[in-house]
Short mmCIF file of C-alpha atoms and ligand atoms in Angstrom, two decimals:
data_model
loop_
_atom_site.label_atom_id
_atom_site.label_comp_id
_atom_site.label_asym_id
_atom_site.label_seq_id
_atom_site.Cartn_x
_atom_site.Cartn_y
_atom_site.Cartn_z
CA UNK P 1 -64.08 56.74 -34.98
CA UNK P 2 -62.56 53.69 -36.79
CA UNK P 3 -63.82 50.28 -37.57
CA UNK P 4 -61.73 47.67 -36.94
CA UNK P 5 -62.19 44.20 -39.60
CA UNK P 6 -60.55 41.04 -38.85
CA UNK P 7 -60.17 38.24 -41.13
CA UNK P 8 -58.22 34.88 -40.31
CA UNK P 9 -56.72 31.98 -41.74
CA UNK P 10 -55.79 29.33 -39.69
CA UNK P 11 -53.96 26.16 -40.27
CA UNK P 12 -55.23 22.92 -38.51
CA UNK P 13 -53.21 20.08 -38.70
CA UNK P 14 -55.21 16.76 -39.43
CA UNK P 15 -54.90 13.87 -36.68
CA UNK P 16 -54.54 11.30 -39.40
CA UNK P 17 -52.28 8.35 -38.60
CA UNK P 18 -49.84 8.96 -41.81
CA UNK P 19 -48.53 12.13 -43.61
CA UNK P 20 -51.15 13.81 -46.63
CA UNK P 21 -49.23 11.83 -49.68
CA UNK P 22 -46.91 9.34 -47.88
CA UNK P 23 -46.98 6.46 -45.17
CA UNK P 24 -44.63 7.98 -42.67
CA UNK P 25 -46.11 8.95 -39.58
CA UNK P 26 -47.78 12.17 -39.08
CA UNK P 27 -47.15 13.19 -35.23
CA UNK P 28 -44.34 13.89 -35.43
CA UNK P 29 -44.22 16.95 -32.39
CA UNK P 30 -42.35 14.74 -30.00
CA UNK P 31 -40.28 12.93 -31.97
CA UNK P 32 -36.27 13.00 -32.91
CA UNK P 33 -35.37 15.53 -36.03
CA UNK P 34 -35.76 13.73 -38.91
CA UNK P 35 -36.75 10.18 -38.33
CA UNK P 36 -40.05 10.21 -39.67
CA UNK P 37 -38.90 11.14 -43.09
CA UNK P 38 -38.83 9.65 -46.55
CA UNK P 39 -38.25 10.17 -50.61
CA UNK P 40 -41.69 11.58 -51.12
CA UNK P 41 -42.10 14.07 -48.30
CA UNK P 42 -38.36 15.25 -48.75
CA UNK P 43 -39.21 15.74 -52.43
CA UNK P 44 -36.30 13.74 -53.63
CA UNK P 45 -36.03 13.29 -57.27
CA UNK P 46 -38.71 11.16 -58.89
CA UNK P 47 -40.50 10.14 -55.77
CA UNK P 48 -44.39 10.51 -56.23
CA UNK P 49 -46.85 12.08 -53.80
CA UNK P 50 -49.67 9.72 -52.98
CA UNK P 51 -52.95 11.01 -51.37
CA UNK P 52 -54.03 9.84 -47.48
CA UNK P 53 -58.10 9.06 -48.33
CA UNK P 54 -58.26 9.88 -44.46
CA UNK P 55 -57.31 13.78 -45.02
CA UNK P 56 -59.85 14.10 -47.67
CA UNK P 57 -62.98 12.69 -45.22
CA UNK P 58 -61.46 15.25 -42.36
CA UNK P 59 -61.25 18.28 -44.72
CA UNK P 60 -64.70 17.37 -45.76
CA UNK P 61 -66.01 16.69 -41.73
CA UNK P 62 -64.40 20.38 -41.50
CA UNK P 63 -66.02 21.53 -44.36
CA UNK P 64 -69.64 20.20 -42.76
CA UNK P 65 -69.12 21.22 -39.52
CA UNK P 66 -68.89 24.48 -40.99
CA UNK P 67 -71.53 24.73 -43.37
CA UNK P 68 -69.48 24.90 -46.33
CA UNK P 69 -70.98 23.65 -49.87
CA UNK P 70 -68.18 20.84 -50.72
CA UNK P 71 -66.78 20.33 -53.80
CA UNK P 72 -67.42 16.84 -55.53
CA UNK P 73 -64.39 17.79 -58.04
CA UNK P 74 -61.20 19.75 -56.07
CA UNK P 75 -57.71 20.55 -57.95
CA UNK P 76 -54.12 20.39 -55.85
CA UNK P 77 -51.95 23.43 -57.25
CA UNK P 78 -48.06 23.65 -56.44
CA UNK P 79 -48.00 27.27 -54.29
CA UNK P 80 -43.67 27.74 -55.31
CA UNK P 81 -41.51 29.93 -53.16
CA UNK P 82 -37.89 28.85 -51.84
CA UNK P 83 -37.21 28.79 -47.94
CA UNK P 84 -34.97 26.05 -46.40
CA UNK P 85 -37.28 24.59 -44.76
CA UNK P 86 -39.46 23.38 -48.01
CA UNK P 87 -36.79 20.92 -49.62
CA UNK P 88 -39.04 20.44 -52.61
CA UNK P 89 -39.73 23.96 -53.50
CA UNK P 90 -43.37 24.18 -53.66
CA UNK P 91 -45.98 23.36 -51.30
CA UNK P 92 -48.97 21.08 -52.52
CA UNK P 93 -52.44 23.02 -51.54
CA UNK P 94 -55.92 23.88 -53.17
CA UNK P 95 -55.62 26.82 -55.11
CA UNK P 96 -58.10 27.57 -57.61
CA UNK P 97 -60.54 24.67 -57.02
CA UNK P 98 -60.75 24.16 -52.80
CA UNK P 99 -62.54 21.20 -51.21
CA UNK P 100 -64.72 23.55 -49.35
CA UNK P 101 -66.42 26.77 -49.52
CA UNK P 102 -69.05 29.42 -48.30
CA UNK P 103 -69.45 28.52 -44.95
CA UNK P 104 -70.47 29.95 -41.73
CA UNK P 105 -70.02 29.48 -38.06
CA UNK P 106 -72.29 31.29 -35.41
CA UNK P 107 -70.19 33.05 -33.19
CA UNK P 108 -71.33 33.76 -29.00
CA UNK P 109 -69.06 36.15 -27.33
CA UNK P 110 -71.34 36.87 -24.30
CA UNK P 111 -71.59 39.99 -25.15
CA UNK P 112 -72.99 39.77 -29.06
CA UNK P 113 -73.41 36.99 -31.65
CA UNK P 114 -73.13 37.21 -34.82
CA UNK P 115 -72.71 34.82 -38.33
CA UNK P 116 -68.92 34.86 -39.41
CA UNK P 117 -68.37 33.43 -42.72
CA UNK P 118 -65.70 31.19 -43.99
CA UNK P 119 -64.52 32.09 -47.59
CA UNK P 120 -62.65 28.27 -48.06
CA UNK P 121 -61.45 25.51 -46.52
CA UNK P 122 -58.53 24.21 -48.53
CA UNK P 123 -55.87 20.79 -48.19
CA UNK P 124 -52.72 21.43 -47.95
CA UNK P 125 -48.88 19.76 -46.71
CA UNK P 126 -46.98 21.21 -43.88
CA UNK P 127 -43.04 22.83 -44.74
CA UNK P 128 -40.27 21.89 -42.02
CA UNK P 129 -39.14 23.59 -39.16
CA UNK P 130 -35.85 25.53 -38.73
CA UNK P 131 -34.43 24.95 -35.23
CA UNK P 132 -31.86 28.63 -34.65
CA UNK P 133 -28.78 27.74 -32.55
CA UNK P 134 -28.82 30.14 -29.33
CA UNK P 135 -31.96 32.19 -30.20
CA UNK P 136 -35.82 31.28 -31.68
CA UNK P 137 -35.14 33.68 -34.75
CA UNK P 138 -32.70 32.91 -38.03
CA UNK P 139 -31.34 36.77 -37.71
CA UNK P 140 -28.36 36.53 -34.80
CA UNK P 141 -28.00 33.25 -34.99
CA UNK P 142 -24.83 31.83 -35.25
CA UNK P 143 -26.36 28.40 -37.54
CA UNK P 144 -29.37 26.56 -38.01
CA UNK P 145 -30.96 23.01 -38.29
CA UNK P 146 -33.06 21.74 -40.53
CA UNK P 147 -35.82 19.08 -38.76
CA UNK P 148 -37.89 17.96 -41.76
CA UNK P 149 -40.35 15.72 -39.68
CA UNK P 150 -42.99 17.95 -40.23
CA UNK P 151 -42.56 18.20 -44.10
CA UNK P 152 -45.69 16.62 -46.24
CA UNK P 153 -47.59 16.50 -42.57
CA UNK P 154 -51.46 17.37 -43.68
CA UNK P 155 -53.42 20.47 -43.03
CA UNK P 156 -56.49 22.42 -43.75
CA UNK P 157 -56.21 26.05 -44.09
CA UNK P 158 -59.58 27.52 -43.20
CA UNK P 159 -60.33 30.87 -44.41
CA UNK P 160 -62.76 33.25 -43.01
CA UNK P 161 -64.43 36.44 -44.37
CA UNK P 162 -63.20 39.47 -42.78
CA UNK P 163 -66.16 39.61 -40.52
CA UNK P 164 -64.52 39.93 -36.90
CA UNK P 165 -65.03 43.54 -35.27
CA UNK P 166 -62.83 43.23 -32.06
CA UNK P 167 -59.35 41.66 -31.41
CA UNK P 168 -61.52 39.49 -28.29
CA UNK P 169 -63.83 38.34 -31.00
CA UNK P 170 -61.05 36.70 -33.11
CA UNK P 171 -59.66 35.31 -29.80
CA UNK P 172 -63.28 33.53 -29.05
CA UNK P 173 -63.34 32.71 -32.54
CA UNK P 174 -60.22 30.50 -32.39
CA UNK P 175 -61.35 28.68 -29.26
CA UNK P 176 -64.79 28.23 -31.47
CA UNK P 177 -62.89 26.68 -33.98
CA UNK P 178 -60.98 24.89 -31.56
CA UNK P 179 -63.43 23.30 -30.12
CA UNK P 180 -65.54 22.59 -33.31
CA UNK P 181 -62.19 20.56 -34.97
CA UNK P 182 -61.62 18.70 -31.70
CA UNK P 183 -65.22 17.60 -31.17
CA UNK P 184 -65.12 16.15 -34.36
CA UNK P 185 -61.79 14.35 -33.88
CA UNK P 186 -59.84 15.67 -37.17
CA UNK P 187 -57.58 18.04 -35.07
CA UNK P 188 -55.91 18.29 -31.62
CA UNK P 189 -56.37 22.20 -31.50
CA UNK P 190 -53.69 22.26 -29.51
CA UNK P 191 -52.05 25.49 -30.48
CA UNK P 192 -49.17 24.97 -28.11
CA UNK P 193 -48.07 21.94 -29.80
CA UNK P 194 -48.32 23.88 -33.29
CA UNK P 195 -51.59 22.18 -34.46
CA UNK P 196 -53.34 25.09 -34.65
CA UNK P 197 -51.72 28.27 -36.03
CA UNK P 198 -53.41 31.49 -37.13
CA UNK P 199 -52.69 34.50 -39.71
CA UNK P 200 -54.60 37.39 -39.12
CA UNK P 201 -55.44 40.56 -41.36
CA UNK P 202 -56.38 43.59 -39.72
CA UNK P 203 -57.20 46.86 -41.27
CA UNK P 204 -59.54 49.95 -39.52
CA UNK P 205 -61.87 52.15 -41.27
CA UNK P 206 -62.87 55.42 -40.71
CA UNK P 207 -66.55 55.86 -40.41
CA UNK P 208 -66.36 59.68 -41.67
CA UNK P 209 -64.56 59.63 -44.51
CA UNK P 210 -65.19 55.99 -45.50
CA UNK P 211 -61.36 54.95 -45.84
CA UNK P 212 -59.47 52.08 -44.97
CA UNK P 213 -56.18 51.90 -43.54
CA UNK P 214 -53.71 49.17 -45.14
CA UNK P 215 -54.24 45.93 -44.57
CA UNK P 216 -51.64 44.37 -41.87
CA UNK P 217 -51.37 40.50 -41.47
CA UNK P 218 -49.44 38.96 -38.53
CA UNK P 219 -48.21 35.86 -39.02
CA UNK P 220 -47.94 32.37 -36.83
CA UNK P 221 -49.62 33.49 -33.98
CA UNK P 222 -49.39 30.55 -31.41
CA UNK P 223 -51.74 30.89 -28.17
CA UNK P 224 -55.38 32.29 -27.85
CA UNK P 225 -53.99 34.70 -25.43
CA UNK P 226 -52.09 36.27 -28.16
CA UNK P 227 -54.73 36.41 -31.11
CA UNK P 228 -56.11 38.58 -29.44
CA UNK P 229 -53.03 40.48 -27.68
CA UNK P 230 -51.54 40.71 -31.19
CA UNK P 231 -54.66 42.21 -32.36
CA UNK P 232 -54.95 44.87 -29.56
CA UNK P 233 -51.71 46.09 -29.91
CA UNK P 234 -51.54 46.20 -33.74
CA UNK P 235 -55.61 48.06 -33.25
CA UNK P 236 -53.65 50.69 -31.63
CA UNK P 237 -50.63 51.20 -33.83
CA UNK P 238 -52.91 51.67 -36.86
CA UNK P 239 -55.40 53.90 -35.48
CA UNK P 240 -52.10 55.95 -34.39
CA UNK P 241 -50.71 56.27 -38.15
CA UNK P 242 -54.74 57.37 -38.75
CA UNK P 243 -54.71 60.06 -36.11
CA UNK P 244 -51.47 61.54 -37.76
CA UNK P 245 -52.78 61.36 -41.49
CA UNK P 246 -50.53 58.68 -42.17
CA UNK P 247 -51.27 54.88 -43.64
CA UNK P 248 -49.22 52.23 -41.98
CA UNK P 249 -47.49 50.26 -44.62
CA UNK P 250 -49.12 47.08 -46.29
CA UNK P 251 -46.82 44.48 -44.67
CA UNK P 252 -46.78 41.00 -42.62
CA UNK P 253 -45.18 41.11 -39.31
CA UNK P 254 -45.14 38.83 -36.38
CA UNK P 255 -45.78 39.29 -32.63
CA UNK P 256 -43.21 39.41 -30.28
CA UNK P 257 -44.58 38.06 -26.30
CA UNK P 258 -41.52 39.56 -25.05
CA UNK P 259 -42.24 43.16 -26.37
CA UNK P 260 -45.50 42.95 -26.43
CA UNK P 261 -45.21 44.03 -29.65
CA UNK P 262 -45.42 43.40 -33.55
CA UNK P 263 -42.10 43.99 -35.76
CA UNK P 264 -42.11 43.82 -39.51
CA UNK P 265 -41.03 40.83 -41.19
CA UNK P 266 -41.31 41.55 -44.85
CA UNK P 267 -43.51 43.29 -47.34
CA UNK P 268 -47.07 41.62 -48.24
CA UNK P 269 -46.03 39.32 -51.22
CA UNK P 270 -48.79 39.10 -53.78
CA UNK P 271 -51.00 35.74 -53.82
CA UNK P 272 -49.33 35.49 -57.82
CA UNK P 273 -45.64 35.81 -56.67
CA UNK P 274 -46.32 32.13 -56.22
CA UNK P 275 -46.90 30.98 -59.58
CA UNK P 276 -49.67 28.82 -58.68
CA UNK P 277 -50.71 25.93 -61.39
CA UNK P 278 -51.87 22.51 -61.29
CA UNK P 279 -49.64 19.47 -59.38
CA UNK P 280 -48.74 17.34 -62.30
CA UNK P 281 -48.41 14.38 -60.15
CA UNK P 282 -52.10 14.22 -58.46
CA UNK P 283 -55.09 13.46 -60.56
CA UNK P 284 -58.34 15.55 -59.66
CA UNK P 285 -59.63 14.75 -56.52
CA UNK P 286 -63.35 12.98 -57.10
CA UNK P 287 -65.58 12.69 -54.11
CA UNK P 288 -68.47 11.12 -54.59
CA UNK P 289 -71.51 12.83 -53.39
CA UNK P 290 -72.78 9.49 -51.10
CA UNK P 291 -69.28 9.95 -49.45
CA UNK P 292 -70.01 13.04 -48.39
CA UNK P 293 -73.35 12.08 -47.47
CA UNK P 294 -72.35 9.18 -45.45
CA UNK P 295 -69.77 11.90 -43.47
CA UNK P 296 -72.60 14.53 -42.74
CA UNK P 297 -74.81 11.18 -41.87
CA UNK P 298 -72.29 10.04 -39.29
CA UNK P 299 -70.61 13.21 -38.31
CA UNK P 300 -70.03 13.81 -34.49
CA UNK P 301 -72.04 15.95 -32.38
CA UNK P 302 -70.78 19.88 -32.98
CA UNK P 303 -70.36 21.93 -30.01
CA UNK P 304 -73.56 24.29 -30.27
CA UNK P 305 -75.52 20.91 -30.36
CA UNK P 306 -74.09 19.53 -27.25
CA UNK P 307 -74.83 23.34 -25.49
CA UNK P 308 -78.46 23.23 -26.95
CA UNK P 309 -78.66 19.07 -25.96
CA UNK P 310 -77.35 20.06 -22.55
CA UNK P 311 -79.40 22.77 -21.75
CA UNK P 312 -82.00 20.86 -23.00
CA UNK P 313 -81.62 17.77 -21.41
CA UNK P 314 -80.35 18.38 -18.03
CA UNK P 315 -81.74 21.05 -17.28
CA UNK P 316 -78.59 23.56 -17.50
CA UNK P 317 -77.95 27.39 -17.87
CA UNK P 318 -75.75 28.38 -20.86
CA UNK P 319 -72.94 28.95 -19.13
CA UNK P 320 -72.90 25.67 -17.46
CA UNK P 321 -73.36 23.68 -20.74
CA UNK P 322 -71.16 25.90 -22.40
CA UNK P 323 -68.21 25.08 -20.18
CA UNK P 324 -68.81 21.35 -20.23
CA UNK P 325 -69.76 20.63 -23.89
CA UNK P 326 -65.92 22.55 -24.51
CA UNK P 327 -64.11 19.93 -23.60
CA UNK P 328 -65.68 16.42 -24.53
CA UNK P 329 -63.64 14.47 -22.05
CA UNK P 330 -65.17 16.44 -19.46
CA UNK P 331 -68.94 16.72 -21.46
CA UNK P 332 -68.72 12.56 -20.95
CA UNK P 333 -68.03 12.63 -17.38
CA UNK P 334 -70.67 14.91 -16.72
CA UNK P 335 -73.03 12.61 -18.46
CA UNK P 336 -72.37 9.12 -16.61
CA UNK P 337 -72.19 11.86 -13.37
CA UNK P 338 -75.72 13.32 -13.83
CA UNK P 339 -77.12 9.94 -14.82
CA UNK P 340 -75.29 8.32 -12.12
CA UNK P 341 -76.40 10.94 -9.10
CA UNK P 342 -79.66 11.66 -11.08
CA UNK P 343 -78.12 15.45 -9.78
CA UNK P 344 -77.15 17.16 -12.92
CA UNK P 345 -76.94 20.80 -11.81
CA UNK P 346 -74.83 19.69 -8.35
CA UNK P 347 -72.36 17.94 -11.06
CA UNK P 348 -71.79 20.62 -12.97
CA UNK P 349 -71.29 22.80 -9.94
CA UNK P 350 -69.15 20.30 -8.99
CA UNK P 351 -67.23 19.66 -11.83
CA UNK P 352 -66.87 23.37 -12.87
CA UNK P 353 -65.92 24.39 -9.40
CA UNK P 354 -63.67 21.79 -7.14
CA UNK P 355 -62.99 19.07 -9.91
CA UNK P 356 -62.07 21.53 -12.77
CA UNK P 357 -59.47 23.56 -10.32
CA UNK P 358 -57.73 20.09 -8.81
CA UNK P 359 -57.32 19.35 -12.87
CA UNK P 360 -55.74 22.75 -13.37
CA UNK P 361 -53.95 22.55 -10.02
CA UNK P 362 -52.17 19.12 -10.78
CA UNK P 363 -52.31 19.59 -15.08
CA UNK P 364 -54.38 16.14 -15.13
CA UNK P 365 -57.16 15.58 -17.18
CA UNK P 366 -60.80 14.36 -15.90
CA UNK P 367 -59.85 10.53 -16.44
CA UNK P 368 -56.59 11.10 -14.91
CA UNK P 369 -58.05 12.87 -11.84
CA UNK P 370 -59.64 9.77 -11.29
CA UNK P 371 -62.98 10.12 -9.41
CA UNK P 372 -65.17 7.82 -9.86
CA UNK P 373 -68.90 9.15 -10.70
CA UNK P 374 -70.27 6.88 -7.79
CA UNK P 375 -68.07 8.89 -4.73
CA UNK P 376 -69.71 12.17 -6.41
CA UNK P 377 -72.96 10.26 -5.65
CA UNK P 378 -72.13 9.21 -2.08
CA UNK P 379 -70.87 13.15 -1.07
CA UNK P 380 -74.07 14.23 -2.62
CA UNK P 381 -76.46 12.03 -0.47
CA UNK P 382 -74.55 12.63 2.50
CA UNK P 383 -74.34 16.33 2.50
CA UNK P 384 -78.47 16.11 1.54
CA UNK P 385 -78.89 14.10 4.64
CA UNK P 386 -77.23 16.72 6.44
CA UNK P 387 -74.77 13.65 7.85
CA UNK P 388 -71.93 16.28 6.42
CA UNK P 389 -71.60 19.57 5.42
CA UNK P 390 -70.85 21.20 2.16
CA UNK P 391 -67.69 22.62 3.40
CA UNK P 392 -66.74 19.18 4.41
CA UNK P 393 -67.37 17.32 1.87
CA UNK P 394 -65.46 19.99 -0.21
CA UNK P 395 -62.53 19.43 2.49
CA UNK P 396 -62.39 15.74 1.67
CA UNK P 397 -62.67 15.81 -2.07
CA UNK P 398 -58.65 15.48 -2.84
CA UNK P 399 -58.58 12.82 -0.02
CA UNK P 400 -61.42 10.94 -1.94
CA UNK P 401 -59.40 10.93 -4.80
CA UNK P 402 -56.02 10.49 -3.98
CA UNK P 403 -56.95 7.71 -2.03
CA UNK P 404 -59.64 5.92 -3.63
CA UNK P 405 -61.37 5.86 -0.86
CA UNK P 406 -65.21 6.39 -0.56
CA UNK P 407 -66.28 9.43 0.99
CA UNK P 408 -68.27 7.60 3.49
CA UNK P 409 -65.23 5.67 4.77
CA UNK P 410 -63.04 8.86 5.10
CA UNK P 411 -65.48 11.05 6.81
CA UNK P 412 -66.10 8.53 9.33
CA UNK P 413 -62.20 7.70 9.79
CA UNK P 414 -62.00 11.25 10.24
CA UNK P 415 -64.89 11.73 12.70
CA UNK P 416 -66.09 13.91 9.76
CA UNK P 417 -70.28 13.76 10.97
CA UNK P 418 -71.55 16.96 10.96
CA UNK P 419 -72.57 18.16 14.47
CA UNK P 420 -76.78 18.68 14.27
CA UNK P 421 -76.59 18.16 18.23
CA UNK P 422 -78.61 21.44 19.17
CA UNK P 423 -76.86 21.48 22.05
CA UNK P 424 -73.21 21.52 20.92
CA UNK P 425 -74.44 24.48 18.62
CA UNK P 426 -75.82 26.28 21.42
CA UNK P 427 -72.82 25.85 23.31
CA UNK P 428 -70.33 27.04 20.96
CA UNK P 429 -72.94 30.54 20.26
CA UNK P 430 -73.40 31.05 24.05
CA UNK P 431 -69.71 30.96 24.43
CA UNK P 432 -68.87 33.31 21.42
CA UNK P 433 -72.15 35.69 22.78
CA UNK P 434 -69.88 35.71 26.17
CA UNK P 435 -66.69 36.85 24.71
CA UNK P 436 -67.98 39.31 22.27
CA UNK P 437 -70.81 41.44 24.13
CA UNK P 438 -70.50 44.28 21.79
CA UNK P 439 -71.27 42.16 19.05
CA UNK P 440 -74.33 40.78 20.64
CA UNK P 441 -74.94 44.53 20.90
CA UNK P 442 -75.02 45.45 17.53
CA UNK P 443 -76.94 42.77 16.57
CA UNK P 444 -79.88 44.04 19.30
CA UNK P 445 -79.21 47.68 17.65
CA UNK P 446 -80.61 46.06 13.91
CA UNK P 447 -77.18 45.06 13.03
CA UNK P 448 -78.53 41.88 10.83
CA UNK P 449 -75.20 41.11 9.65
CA UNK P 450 -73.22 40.65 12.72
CA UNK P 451 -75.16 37.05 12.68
CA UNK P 452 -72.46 35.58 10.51
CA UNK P 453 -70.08 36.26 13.17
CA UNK P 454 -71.85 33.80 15.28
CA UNK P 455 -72.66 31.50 12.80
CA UNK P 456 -68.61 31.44 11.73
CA UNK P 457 -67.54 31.06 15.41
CA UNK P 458 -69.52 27.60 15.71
CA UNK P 459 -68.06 26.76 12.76
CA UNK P 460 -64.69 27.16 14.10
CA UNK P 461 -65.33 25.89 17.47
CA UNK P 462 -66.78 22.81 15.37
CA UNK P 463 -64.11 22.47 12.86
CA UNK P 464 -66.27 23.13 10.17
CA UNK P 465 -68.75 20.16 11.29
CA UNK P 466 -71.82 21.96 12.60
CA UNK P 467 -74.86 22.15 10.43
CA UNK P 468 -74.99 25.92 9.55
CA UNK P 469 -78.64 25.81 8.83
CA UNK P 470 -78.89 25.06 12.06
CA UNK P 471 -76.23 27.65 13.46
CA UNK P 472 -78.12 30.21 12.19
CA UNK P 473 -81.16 29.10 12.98
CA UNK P 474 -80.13 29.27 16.78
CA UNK P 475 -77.92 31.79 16.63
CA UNK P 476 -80.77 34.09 15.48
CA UNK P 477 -83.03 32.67 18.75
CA UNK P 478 -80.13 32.90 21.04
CA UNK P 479 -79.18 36.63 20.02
CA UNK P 480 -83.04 37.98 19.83
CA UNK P 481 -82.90 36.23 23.47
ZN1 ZN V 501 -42.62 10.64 -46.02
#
């Protein structure tokens, strides 16, 4: 039997306005190569790096959020290594004295929970990216471009223990961390876009005779999917160099989607092939402690507090609040919705079922979607006054909001009403009871179920519109005869 331990470091990019130590502008994801460039973050000869206040306050939001003790007195260290994309040589980062350290986040998986702790959070500059003519990687390439937008862009690197058991636990990890950066507005998390990028380490153990495997990392892993993909398949090629007596090389290598695979990129450099030491051209960064004070004062509500608040104050199970507090776009609609409807469980059914798979189905967000709380409210009270039915007022939903219409409005341009005429009901059952003897049959043998036959027949014959309380109701009468 082997142990498997995780460890991560991920790279979050701040959402500050302007670049860590000069005033160009920091998104740069969508923009032409190289227009957002200057002296300082190309590292041209005597320019001077000058540091963005508003990277320090999100590296020490981060640092709160995750329960790190922050440092009143942090160093910036040149990390040196050549690559093409890193025009000034060296990378400016926290080496030896990080903003933040010893923290912890409290991980739910659904199916354990457990502390994992973070070793550092540390601020550091983005390098460039290479763009490879005809292929994504620099080997078979016929020529490459350099786009140094991205250069001098800021970043925390946040560094956890190696406390993650299971490649799905570093994947719910991520979208914990995700979700903890985003809800207090320092980060887009969106890993797609490059704004969140993770390293992981992976070794196994072997419970009876106490040794560890090599450690592995894999480098720039880029979806959530494939944290823990990555993982799995890398689980699996270790444990097989175990089960033959072998050790799998200490190395970094990257995942391939298309394989399915990791390859090896290069052998694990040491941390002192970098020749760390102190950036001559930053002072020592001073926080004072009322800064940080005023930041833990004023700090956003964190995801767990929102679940807790949620559950709390609406009433909700944990898997409801859960998936609402997770996106805070969403968490605010629900809000105004519940107050609005004074319904809060209906909205969340709601929202998690119908309005959630429209988003997905036409890639909108909530506010795009566009439906206002008060329609929710009107569908609601009509479908409790039995006027319409659920099914209906499902039916309608797109209409409602691709029209702007209120529901009332289209269900009655529609003829929409739901039949509660006994009569029609009755109708519709004796007719089905006619064609289908055997069925009525069965049902007279003790075959309970047969009774949604009926029931479904009305609601053909009806286009959806009868009441079904009331088509079973009579269906049951009709049947027992
Ligand atoms: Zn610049």
């Amino acid at each position: 039997m082997y142990t498997t331990i995780i460890g991560l470091e991920i790279h979050a990019q701040l959402q500050t306005s302007t670049k860590a130590f000069c005033g160009c502008r920091a998104d740069v994801f969508e923009l032409e190569p190289n227009t957002a460039i200057c002296p300082v973050c190309t590292g041209q000869p005597g320019a001077l790096p000058v540091l963005n206040q508003q990277v320090v306050d999100f590296a020490i939001m981060a640092g709160l959020a995750m329960n790190c003790s922050l440092r009143e007195r942090s160093v910036f260290d040149r990390k040196n290594y050549f690559y093409p994309d890193l025009p000034k040589g060296y990378q400016i980062t926290q080496y030896f004295y990080p903003i933040a350290e010893e923290g912890h986040l409290r991980l739910e998986t659904g199916e354990s929970s457990k502390t994992v702790r973070i070793r550092r959070i540390h601020i550091e500059e983005d390098a460039g990216k290479m763009v490879h003519q005809g292929t994504d990687s620099i080997t078979g390439s016929s020529g490459s471009y350099l786009d140094l937008n991205r250069c001098g862009v800021p970043l925390i690197e946040i560094v956890t223990e190696p406390d993650l058991s299971t490649p799905y636990e570093a994947r719910v990890f991520m979208e914990l961390l995700r979700d903890t950066l985003r809800a207090i507005g320092v980060c887009s998390g969106d890993m797609e876009k490059g704004a969140l990028r993770c390293d992981a380490n992976i070794s196994l153990k072997d419970e009876k005779t106490g040794k560890s495997s090599n450690r592995v990392e894999i480098k720039n892993i880029n979806s959530f999917k494939f944290v823990e993909k990555a993982l799995e398949s890398e689980q699996l090629r270790i444990a097989d160099h175990l089960n033959r007596g072998e050790n799998v090389s200490k190395e970094t290598r990257s995942w391939d989607f298309a394989t399915k695979e990791t390859y090896s990129m290069r052998s694990k450099e040491e941390e002192n092939d970098y020749r760390y030491f102190p950036e001559p051209d930053l002072p020592v960064l001073l926080v004072k402690g009322e800064r940080i004070a005023y930041l833990r004062e004023n700090l956003p509500e964190l995801p767990w507090e929102k679940i807790a608040r949620f559950k709390e104050q609406y009433g909700l199970p944990t898997y409801d609040a859960g998936v609402l507090a997770s996106d805070s776009a969403i968490a605010s609609y629900f809000e105004i919705a519940a107050e609005i409807t004074g319904k809060p469980k209906d909205c969340s059914n709601w929202i998690m079922g119908d309005i959630m798979r429209l988003m997905n189905e036409r890639n909108l967000t909530i506010g795009e979607l566009g439906l206002a709380p008060e329609y929710l409210k009107e569908l609601f009270s009509m479908i409790d006054s039995g006027r319409i039915s659920k099914k209906i007022a499902r039916d309608i939903l797109p209409e409602v909001i691709d029209r702007k219409l209120s529901p009332a409005a289209i269900v009655k341009e529609h003829g929409f009403e739901q039949i509660n005429d006994d009569n029609a009901i009755e109708k519709a059952i004796r007719q089905a009871m006619e064609e289908n003897p055997h069925a009525v049959k069965q049902f007279r043998e003790g075959k309970e179920g047969v009774l949604g036959y009926f029931v479904g027949a009305v609601m053909k014959a009806t286009r959806g519109k009868a009441n079904p309380g009331r088509a079973n109701e009579i269906a049951r009468r009709l049947l027992e005869g």
